[in-house]
Tab-separated table of C-alpha atoms in Angstrom:
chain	number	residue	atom	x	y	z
F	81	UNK	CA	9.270	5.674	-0.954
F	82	UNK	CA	10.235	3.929	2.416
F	83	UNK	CA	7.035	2.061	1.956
F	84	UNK	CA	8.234	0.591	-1.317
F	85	UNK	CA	11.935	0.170	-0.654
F	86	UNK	CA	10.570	-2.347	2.863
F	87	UNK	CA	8.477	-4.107	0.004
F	88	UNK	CA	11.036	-4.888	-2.708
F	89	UNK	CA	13.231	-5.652	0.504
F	90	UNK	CA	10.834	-8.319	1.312
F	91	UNK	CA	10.069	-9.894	-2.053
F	92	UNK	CA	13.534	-10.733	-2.417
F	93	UNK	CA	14.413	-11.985	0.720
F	94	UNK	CA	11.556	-14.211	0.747
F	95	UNK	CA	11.673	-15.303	-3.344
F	96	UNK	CA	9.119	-13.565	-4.834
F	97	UNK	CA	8.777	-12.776	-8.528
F	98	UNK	CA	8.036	-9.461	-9.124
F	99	UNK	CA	6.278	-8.162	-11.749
F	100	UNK	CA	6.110	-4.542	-12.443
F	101	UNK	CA	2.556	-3.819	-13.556
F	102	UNK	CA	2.710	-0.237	-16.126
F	103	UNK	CA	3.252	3.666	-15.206
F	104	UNK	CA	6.233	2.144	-13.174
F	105	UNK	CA	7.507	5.610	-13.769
F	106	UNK	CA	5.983	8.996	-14.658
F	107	UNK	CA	7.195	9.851	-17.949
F	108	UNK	CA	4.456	12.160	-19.312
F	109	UNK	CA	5.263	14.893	-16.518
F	110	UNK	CA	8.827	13.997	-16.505
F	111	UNK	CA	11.868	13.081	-18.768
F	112	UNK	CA	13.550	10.039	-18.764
F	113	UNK	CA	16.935	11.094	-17.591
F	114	UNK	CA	15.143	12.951	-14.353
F	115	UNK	CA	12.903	9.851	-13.150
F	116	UNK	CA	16.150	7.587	-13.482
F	117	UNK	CA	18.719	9.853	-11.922
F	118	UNK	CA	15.739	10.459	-8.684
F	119	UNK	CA	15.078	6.999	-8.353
F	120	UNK	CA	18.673	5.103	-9.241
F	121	UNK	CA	18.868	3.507	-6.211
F	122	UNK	CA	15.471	1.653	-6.208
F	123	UNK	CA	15.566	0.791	-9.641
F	124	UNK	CA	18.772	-1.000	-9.015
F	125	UNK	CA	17.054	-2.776	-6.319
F	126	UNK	CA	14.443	-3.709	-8.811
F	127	UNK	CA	17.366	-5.134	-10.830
F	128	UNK	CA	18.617	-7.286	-8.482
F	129	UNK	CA	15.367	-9.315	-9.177
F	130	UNK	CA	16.271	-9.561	-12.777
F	131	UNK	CA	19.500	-10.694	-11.883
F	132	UNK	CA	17.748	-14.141	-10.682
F	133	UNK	CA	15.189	-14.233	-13.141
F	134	UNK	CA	12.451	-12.872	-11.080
F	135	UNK	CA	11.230	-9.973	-12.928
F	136	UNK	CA	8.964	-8.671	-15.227
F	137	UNK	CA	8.138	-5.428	-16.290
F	138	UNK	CA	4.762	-4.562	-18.059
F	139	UNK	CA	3.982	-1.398	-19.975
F	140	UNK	CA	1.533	1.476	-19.074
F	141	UNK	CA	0.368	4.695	-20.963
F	142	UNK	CA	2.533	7.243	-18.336
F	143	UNK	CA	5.382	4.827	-19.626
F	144	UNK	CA	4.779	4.363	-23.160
F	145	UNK	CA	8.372	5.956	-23.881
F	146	UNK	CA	9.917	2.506	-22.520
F	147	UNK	CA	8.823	1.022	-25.320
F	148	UNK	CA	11.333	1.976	-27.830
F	149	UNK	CA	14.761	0.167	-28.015
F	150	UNK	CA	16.774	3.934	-27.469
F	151	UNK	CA	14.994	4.820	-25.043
F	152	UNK	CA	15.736	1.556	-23.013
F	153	UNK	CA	19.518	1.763	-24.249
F	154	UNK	CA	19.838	5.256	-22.840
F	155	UNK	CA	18.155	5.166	-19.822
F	156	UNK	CA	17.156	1.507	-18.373
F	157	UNK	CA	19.895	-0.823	-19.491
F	158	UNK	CA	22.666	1.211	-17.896
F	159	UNK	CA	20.652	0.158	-14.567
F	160	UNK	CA	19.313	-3.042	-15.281
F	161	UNK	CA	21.629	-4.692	-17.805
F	162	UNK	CA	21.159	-6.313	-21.456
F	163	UNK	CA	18.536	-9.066	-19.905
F	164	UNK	CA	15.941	-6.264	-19.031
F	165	UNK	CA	12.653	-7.012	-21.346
F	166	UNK	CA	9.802	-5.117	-22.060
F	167	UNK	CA	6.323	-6.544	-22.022
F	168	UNK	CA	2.418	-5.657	-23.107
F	169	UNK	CA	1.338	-7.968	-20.494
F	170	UNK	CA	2.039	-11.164	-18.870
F	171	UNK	CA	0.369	-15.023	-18.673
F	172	UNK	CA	0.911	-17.240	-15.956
F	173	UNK	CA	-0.849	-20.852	-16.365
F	174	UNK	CA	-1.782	-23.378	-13.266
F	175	UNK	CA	-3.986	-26.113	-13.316
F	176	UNK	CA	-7.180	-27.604	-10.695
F	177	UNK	CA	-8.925	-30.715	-10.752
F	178	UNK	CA	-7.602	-31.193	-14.029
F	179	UNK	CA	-8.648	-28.048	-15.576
F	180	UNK	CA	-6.035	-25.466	-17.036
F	181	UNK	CA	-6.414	-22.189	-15.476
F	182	UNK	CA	-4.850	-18.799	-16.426
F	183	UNK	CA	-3.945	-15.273	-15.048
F	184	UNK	CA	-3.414	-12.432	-17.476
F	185	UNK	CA	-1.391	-9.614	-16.067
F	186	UNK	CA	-1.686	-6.000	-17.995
F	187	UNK	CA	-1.162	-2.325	-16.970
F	188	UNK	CA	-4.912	-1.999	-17.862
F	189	UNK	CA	-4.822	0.856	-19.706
F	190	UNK	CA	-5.765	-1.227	-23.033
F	191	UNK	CA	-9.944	-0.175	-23.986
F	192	UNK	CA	-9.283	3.160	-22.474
F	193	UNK	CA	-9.911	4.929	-25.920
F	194	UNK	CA	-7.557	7.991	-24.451
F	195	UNK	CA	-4.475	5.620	-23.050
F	196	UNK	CA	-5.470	2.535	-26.156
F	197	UNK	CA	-4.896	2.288	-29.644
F	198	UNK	CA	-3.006	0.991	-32.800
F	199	UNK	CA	0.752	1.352	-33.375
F	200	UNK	CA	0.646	5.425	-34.874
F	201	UNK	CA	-1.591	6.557	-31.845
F	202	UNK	CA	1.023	5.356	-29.231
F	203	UNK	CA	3.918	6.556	-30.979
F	204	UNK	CA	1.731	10.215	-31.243
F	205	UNK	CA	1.373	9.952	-27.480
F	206	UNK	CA	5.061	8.795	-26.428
F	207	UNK	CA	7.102	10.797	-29.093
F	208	UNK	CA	4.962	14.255	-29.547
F	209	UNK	CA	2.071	14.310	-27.101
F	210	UNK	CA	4.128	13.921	-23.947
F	211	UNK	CA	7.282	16.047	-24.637
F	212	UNK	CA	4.726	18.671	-25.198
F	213	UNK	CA	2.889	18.054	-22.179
F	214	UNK	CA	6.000	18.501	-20.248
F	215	UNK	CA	7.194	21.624	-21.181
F	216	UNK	CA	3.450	23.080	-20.934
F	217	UNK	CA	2.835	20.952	-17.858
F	218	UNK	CA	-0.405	20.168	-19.157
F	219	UNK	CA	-2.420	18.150	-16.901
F	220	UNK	CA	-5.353	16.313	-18.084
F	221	UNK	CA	-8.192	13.949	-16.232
F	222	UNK	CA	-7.394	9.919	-17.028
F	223	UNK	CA	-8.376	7.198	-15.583
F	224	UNK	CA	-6.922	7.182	-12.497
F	225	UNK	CA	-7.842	10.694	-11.401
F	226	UNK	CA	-11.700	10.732	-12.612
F	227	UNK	CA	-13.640	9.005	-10.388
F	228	UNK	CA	-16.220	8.434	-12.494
F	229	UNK	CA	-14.001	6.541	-15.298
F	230	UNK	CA	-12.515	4.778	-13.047
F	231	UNK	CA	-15.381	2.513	-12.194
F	232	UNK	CA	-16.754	2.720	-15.975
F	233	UNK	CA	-12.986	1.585	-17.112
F	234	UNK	CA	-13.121	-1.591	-13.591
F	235	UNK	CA	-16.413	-2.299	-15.190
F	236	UNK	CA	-14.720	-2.939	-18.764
F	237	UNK	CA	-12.256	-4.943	-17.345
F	238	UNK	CA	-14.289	-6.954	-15.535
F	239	UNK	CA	-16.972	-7.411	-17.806
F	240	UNK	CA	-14.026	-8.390	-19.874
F	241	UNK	CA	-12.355	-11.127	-17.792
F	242	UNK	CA	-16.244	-12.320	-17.271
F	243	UNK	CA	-16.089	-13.738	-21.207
F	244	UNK	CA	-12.870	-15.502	-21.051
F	245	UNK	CA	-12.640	-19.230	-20.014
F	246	UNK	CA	-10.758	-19.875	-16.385
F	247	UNK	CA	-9.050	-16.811	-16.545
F	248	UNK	CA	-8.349	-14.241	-13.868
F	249	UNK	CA	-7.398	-10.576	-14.707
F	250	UNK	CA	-4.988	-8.406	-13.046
F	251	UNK	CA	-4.339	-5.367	-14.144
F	252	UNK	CA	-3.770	-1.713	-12.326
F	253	UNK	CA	-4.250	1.638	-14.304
F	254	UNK	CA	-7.101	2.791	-12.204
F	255	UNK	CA	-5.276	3.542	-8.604
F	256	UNK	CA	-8.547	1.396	-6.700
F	257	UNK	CA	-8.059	-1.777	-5.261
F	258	UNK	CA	-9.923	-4.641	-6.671
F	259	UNK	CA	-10.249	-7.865	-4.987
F	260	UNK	CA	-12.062	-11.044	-6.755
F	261	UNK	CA	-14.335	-8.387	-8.262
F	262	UNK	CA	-15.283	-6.349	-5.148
F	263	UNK	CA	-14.171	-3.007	-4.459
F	264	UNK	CA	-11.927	-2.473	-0.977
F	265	UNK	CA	-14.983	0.202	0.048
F	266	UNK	CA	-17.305	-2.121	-0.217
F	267	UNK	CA	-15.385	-5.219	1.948
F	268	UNK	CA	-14.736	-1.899	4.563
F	269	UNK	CA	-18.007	-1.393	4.707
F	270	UNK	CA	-19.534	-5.164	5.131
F	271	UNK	CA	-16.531	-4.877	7.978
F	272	UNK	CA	-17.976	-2.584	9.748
F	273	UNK	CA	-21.199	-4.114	9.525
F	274	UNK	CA	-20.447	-7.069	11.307
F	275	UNK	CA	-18.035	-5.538	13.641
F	276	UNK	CA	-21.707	-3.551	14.622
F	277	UNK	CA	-23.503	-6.882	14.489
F	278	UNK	CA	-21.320	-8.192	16.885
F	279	UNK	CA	-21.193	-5.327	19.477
F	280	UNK	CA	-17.373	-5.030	19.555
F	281	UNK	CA	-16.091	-1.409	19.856
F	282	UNK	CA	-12.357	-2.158	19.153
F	283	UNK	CA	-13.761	-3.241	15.891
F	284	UNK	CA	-15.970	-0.814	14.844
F	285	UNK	CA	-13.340	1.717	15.744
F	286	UNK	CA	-10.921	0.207	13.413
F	287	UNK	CA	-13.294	-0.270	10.634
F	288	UNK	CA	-14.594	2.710	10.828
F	289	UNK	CA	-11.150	4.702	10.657
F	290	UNK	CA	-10.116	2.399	7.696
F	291	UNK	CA	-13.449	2.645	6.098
F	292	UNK	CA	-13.104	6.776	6.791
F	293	UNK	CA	-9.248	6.615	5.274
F	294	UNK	CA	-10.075	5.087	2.206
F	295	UNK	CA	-12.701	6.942	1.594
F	296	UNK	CA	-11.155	10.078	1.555
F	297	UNK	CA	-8.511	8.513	-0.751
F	298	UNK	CA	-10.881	7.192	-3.684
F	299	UNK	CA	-13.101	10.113	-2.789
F	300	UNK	CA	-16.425	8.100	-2.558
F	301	UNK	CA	-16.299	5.988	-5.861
F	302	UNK	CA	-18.801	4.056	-6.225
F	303	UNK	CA	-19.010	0.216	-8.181
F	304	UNK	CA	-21.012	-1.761	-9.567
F	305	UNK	CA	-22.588	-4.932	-7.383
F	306	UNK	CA	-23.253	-6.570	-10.747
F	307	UNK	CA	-19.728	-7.578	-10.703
F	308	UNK	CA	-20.453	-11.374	-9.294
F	309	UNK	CA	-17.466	-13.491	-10.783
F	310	UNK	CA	-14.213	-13.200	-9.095
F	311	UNK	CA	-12.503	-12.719	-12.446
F	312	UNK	CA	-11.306	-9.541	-11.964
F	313	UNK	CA	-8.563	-8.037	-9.550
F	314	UNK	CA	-7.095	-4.727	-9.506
F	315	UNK	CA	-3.439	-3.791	-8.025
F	316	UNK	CA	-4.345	-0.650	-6.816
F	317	UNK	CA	-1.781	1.962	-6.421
F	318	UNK	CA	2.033	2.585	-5.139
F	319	UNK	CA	1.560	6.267	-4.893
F	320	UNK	CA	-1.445	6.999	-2.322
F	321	UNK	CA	-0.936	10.307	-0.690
F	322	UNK	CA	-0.059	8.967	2.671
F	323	UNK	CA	2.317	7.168	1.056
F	324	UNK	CA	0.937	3.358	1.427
F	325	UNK	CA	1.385	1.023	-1.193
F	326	UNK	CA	-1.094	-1.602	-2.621
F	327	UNK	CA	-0.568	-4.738	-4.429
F	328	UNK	CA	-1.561	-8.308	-4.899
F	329	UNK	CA	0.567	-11.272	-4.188
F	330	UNK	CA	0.134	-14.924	-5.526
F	331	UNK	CA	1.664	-17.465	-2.960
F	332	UNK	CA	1.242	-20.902	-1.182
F	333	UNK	CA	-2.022	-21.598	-2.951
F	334	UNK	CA	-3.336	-18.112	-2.105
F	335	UNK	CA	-4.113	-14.811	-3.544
F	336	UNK	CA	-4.133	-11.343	-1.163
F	337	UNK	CA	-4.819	-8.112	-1.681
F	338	UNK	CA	-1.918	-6.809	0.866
F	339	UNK	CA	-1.000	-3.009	1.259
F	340	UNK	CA	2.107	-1.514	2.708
F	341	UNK	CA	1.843	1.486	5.175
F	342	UNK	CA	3.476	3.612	7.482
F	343	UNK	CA	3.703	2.920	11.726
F	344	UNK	CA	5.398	3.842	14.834
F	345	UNK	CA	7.438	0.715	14.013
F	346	UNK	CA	8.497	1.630	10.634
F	347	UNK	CA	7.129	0.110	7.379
F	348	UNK	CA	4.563	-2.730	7.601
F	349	UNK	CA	2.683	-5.625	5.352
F	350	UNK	CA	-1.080	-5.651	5.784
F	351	UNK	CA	-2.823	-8.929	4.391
F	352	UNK	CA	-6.338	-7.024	3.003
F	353	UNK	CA	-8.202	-9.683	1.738
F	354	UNK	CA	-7.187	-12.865	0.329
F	355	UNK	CA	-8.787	-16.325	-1.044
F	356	UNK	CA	-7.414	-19.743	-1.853
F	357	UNK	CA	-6.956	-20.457	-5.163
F	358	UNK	CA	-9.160	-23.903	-5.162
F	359	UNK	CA	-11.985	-21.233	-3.665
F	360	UNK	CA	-11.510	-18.901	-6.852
F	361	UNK	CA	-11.293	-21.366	-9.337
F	362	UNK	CA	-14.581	-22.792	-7.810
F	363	UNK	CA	-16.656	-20.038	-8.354
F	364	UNK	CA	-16.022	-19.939	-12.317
């Protein structure tokens, strides 16, 4: 939580647009009226980039319930007032040596045939399948707790975003980083390897304990190296087990992969990875 209070504190202050990328709460483990009475005071922060016209909030499968107008009444609007929208997804458009260029923002849950589907299938899921699954506490494997689907469901999406002209894909659903198509294991680990290449202990030290960290945290998935075009990014996740945060801003001609985490001087902003646009839009 302090993690992601530091971050929204940021993003304001400095003039960011935030957009809220899907499962920005739990619903199918808990009710409405619980998740908005724990977390009042950061979803009021959250508000105060509506307020200026700097928010958007995209719709997951854990938050399917948001979609309906009484549930938004009841619950969200009391917090975030009458301007407070609900979206499937997002497009941003920019332009480069004359060509038009576009970014599609979604939770990334859509082609997951378990979290996916037509207008009766969500309504099963938000209205009867998750009010059951609460008072059961039912816990089933999705995406972002199988490994293996996890990589199948990047793969989609990426093979996905491959097809489209000039467009980029951001989405989040699967809880593992994603930058221009390449897993964060795999960057760690071509780290490391030139930290080793050139003979610099501080380095391999510090690649090594990141490489280690994550690790443990995505448990070993694997990727595919067939995914060449940097079409594809993943968010990551705002609910790691140490508590970090992951993200990806778009800013001053760049985009990073930045994560927030815990130090002995309080909250901190990592830049990951990042890219210029120009470079990105190149490679297409």
């Amino acid at each position: 939580e302090e993690n992601y209070i530091k971050a929204l504190e940021y993003y304001n202050k400095t003039g960011f647009s935030f957009v809220n990328l899907g499962d920005c709460e739990e619903l199918w483990e808990n009710t409405p009226s619980v998740v908005v009475e724990k977390n009042r005071s950061i979803l009021a922060m959250e508000a105060g980039f509506l307020a200026q016209d700097r928010y958007y909030r995209i719709i997951g499968n854990h938050d399917l319930e948001w979609n309906y107008l009484i549930q938004q009444n009841l619950y969200l609007k009391p917090v975030f007032g009458d301007k407070l929208r609900i979206h499937d997804g997002l497009v941003l458009t920019t332009s480069y040596n004359d060509k038009a260029y576009t970014f599609f923002l979604s939770h990334g849950h859509q082609g997951d045939l378990k979290s996916d589907g037509n207008a009766f299938s969500k309504w099963v899921v938000a209205a009867i399948w998750t009010p059951i699954q609460r008072f059961l506490e039912v816990t089933i494997n999705t995406t972002s707790d199988s490994f293996e689907l996890v990589d199948q469901h990047n793969i989609i999406m990426y093979e996905w975003s491959a097809t489209q002209n000039n467009l980029v894909f951001i989405s989040g659903h699967t809880h593992k980083p994603v930058f221009a198509s390449l897993d964060h294991i795999d960057r760690l680990s071509k780290q490391l390897e030139k930290a080793k290449a050139q003979n610099d202990p501080a380095l391999i030290a510090l690649a090594e304990t990141q490489l280690q960290k994550r690790k443990l945290e995505y448990a070993g998935k694997k990727f595919a190296k067939s995914m060449v075009h940097p079409t594809y990014f993943n968010t990551g996740c705002c609910c790691f087990s140490d508590g970090d945060i992951t993200g990806i801003e778009i800013a001053d001609g760049y985009i990073r992969l930045i994560i927030w985490e815990s130090s002995d001087k309080g909250s901190i902003r990592l830049v990951l990875e990042e890219a210029s646009l120009e470079y990105v839009f190149q490679q297409f």
